[in-house]
Coordinates of C-alpha atoms and ligand atoms in Angstrom, one line a residue:
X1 CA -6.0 -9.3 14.2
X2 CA -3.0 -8.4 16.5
X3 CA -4.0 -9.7 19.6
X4 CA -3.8 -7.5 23.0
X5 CA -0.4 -8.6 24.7
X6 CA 3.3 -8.6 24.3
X7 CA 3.5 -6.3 21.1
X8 CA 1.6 -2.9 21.0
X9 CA 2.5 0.4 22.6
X10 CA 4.2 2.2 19.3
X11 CA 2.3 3.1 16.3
X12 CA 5.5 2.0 14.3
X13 CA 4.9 -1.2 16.0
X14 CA 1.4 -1.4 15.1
X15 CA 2.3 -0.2 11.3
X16 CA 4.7 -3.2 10.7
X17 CA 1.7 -5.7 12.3
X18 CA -0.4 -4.6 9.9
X19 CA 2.2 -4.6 7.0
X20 CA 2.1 -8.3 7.6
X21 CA -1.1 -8.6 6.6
X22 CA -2.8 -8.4 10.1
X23 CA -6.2 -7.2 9.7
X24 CA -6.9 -4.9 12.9
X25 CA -4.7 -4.5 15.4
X26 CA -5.2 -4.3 19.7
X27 CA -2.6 -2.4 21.1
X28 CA -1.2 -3.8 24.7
X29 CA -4.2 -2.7 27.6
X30 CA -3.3 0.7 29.0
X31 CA -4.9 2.0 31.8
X32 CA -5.6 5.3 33.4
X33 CA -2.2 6.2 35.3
X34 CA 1.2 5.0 34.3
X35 CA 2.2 1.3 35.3
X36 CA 5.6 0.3 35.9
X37 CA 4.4 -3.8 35.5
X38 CA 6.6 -6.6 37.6
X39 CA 10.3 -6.9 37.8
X40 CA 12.0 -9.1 35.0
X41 CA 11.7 -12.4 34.7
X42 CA 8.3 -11.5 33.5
X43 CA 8.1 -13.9 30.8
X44 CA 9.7 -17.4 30.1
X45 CA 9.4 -19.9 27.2
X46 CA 8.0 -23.4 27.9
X47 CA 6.7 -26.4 25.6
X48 CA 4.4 -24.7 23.3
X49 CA 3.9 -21.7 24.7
X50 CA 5.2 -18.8 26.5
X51 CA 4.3 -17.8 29.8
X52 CA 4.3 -14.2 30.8
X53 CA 3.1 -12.1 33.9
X54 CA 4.4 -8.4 32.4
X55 CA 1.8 -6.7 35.2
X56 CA 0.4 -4.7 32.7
X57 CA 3.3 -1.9 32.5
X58 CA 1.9 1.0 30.6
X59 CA 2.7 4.7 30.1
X60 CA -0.9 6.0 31.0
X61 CA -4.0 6.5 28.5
X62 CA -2.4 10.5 28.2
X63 CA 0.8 9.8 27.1
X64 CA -0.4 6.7 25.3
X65 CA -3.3 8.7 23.5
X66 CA -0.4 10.4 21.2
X67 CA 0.8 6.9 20.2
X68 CA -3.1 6.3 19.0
X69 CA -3.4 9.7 17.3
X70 CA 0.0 9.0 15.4
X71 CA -1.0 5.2 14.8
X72 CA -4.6 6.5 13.4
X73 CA -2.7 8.6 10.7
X74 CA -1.1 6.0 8.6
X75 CA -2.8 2.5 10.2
X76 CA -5.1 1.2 7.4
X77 CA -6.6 -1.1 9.1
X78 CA -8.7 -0.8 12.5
X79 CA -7.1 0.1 16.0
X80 CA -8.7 -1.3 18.8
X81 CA -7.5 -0.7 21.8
X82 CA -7.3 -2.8 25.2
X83 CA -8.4 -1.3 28.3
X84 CA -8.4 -1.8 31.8
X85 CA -9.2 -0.2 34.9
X86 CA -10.0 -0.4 38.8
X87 CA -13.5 0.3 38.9
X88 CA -16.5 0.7 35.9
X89 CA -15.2 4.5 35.9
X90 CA -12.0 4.0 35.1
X91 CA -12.7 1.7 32.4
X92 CA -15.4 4.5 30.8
X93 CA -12.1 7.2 31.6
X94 CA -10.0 5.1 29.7
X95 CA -12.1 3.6 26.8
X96 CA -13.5 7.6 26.5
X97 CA -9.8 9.1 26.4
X98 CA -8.8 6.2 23.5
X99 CA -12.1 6.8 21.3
X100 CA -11.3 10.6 21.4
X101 CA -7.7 9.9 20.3
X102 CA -8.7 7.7 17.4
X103 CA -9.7 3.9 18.3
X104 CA -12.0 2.4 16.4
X105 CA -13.5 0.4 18.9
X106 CA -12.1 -0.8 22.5
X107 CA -11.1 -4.1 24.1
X108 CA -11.8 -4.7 27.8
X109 CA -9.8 -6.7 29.3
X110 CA -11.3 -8.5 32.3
X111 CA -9.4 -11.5 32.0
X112 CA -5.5 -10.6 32.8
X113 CA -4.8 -13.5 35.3
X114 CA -2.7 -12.1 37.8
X115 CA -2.7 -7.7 38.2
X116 CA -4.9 -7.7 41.4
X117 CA -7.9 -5.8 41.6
X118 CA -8.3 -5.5 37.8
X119 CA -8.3 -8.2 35.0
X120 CA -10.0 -11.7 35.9
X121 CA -10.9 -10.3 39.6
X122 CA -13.3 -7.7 37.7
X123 CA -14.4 -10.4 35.2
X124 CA -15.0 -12.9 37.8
X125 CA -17.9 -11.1 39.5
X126 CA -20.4 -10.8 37.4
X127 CA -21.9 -7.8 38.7
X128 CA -18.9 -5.5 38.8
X129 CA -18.3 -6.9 35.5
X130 CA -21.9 -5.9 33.7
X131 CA -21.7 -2.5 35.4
X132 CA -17.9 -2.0 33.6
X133 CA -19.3 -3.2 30.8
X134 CA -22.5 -0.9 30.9
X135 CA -21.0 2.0 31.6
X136 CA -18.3 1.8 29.1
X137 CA -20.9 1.2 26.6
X138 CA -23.1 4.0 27.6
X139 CA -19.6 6.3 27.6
X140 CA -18.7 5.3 24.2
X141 CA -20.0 5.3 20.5
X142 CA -17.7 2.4 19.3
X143 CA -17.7 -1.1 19.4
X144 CA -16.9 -2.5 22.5
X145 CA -15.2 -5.9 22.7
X146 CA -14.8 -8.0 26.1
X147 CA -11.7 -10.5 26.4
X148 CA -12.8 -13.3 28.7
X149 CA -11.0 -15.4 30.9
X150 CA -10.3 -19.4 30.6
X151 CA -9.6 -19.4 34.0
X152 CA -13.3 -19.9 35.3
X153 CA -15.8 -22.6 35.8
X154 CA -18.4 -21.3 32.9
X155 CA -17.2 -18.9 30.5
X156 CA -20.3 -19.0 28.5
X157 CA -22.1 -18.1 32.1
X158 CA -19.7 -15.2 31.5
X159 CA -20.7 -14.5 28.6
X160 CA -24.2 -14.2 28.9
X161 CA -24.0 -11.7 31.5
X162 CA -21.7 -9.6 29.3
X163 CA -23.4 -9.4 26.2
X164 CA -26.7 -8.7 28.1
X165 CA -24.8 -5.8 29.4
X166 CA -24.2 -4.6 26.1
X167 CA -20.9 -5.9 24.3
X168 CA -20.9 -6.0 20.9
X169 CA -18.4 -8.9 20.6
X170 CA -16.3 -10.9 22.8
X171 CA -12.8 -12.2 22.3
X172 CA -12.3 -15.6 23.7
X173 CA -9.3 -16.4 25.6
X174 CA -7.1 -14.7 27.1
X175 CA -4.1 -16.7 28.6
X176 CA -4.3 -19.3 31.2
X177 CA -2.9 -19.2 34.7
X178 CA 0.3 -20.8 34.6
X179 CA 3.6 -21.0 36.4
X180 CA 7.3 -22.4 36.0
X181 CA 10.2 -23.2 38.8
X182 CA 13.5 -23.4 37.8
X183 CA 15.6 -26.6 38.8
X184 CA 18.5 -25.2 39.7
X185 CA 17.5 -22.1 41.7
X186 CA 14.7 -24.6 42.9
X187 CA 12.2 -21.1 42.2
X188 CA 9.5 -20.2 40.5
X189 CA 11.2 -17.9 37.3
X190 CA 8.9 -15.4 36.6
X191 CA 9.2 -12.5 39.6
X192 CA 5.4 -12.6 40.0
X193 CA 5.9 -16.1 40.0
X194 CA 2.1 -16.6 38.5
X195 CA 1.5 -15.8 34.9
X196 CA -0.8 -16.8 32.1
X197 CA 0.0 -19.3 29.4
X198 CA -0.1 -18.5 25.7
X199 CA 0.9 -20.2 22.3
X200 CA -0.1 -23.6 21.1
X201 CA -0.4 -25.6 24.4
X202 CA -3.5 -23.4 25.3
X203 CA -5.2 -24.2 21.7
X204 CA -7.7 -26.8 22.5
X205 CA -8.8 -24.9 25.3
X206 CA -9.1 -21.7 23.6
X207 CA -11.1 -23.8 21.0
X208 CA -13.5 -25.1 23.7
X209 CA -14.4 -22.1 25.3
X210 CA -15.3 -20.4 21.6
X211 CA -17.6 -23.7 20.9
X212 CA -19.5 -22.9 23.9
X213 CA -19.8 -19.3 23.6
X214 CA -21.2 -19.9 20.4
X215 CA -23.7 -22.2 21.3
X216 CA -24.7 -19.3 24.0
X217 CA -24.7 -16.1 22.7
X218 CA -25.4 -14.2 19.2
X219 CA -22.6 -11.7 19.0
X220 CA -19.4 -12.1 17.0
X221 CA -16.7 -13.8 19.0
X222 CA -13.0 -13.2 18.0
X223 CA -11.0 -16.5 18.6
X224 CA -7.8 -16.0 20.3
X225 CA -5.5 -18.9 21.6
X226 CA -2.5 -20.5 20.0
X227 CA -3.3 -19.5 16.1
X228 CA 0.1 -20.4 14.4
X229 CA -1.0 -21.1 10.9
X230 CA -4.2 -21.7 8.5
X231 CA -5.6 -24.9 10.0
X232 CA -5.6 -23.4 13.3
X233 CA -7.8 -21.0 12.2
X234 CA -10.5 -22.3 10.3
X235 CA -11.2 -24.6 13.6
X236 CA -11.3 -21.1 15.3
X237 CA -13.8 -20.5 12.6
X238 CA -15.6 -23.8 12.7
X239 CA -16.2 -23.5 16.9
X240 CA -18.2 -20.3 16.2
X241 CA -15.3 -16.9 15.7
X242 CA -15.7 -14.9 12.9
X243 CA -12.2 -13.2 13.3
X244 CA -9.1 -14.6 14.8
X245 CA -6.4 -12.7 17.0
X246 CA -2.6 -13.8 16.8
X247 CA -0.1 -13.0 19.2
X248 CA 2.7 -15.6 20.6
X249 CA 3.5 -16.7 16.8
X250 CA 4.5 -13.8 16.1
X251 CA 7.8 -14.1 18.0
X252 CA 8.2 -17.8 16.5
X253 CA 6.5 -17.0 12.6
X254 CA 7.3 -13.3 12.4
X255 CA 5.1 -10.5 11.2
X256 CA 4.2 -12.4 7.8
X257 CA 2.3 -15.0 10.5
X258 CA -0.9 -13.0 9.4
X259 CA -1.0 -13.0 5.3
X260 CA 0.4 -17.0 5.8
X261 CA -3.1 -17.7 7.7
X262 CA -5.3 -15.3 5.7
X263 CA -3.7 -16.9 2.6
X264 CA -4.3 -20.5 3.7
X265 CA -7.8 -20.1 5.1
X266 CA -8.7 -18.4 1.2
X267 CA -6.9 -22.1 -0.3
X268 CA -8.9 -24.0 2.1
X269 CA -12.3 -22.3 1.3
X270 CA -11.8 -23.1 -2.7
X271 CA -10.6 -26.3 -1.9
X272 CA -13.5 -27.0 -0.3
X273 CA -16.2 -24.8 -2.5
X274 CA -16.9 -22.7 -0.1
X275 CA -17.7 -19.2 -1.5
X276 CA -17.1 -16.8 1.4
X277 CA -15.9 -17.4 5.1
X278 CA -19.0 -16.6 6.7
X279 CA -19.9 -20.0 5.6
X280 CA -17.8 -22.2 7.9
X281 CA -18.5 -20.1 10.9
X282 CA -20.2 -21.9 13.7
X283 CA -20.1 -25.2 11.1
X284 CA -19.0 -27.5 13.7
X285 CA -22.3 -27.0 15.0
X286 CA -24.7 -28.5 12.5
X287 CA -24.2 -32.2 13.9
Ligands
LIG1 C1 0.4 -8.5 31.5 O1 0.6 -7.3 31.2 O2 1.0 -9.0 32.4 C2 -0.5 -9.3 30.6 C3 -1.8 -8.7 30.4 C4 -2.9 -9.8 30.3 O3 -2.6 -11.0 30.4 O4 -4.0 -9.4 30.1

């Protein structure tokens, strides 16, 4: 899948994702009124990885709900779009106005690492977050995914309290809170000067956190964290996903990122003798 993030507000966007093979899609989180996001620099490229702190710029779920509509006519794969929100409301709002414009199912995110008052300061408390959780579930007849944050002392705490609330799957991570100064200016870069880290530097944590989900709860997770090729993604599988999301490789791999992985992970399963993928998820495990 696309993962939620840098790409994803046009459907002709979205059509050339899944051209390159991607297998759903998440569009970038909108929310319920227009957001302007922070002041450029708002992302900067470091070893492995990028950092970015965008601040969640959006035109609005109304204006963005065309964009669904027109990507739901000729995507063939699934839309599933991100979400966010102030309050449990404004999540249902949102997630409601994206299901009646198309979506196939909806992403929360409660994990952007520095918008405040939304993101990782909703998923943090883990009551606001079951009753956002809840009440977007009870609003909506479509899967509901829930995109945790690294940036805690337990995500599999996390978890627990969200699946009990009623997600159907969780995607697991988003980025981790980062930052970068610049020598010369003797700053930090990015205008929010906080962001969260993405690409391959954050891989073995994204790893971890899946591996301990898994060991937690029973719903699917999506792995999400640094996935630049094949081998990345069968240790995805291995921890415990049972889908992967890709989104910083695609500025370094390009679009064909996503048949290169799906292509690899079907030569590593007859390599190995393994007759479907479902077989090596949550494999790690057995020992
Ligand atoms: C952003 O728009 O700044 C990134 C969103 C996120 O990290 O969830």
């Amino acid at each position: 899948m696309l993962a939620s993030g840098i790409l994803g507000y046009s459907a002709e966007t979205l059509e050339s994702i899944a051209e390159g093979g991607a297998g759903a899609v998440v569009t970038k989180s909108v929310g319920l009124k227009p957001r302007k996001g922070y002041t450029n620099p708002t992302v900067v490229q470091v070893s492995c990885g990028l950092i970015n702190a965008m601040g969640l710029p959006n035109p609005g779920i109304d204006e963005f709900a065309e964009e669904i509509r027109e990507a739901r006519t000729s995507l063939e794969v699934p839309l599933i779009v991100s979400v966010y929100g102030y309050s449990e409301e404004e999540y249902a709002t949102v997630a409601r106005k994206a299901v009646e414009a198309g979506a196939d199912a909806v992403e929360l995110n409660v994990s952007c690492p520095h918008v405040k008052e939304t993101g990782s300061e909703i998923g943090q408390d883990l009551e606001i977050l079951a009753k956002v959780v809840s009440k977007v579930k009870s609003t909506i007849n479509r899967p509901v995914f829930v995109k945790l944050s690294p940036n805690v002392t337990s995500i599999a705490d996390i978890a627990e309290v969200v699946v009990k609330a009623g997600a159907d799957a969780l995607t697991a991570i988003n980025t981790v809170k980062a930052m970068a100064i610049d020598t010369e200016t003797t700053i930090p870069i990015l205008s929010n000067r906080v962001g969260g880290l993405s690409g391959q530097a954050i891989k073995p944590i994204a790893l971890r956190c899946v591996y301990d989900i898994y060991e937690r709860v029973k719903v699917p997770i999506i792995g999400c964290g640094g996935v630049t090729d094949w081998r990345d993604a069968v240790e995805f599988l291995l921890a415990g996903a049972s889908a992967v999301q890709i989104g910083t490789a695609i500025a370094t791999e390009g679009p064909g990122v996503f048949k290169a992985v799906s292509h690899g992970i079907e030569e590593y399963l007859k390599v190995k003798g393994f007759k479907s993928v479902k077989e090596i998820v949550g494999l790690s495990h057995r020992s």
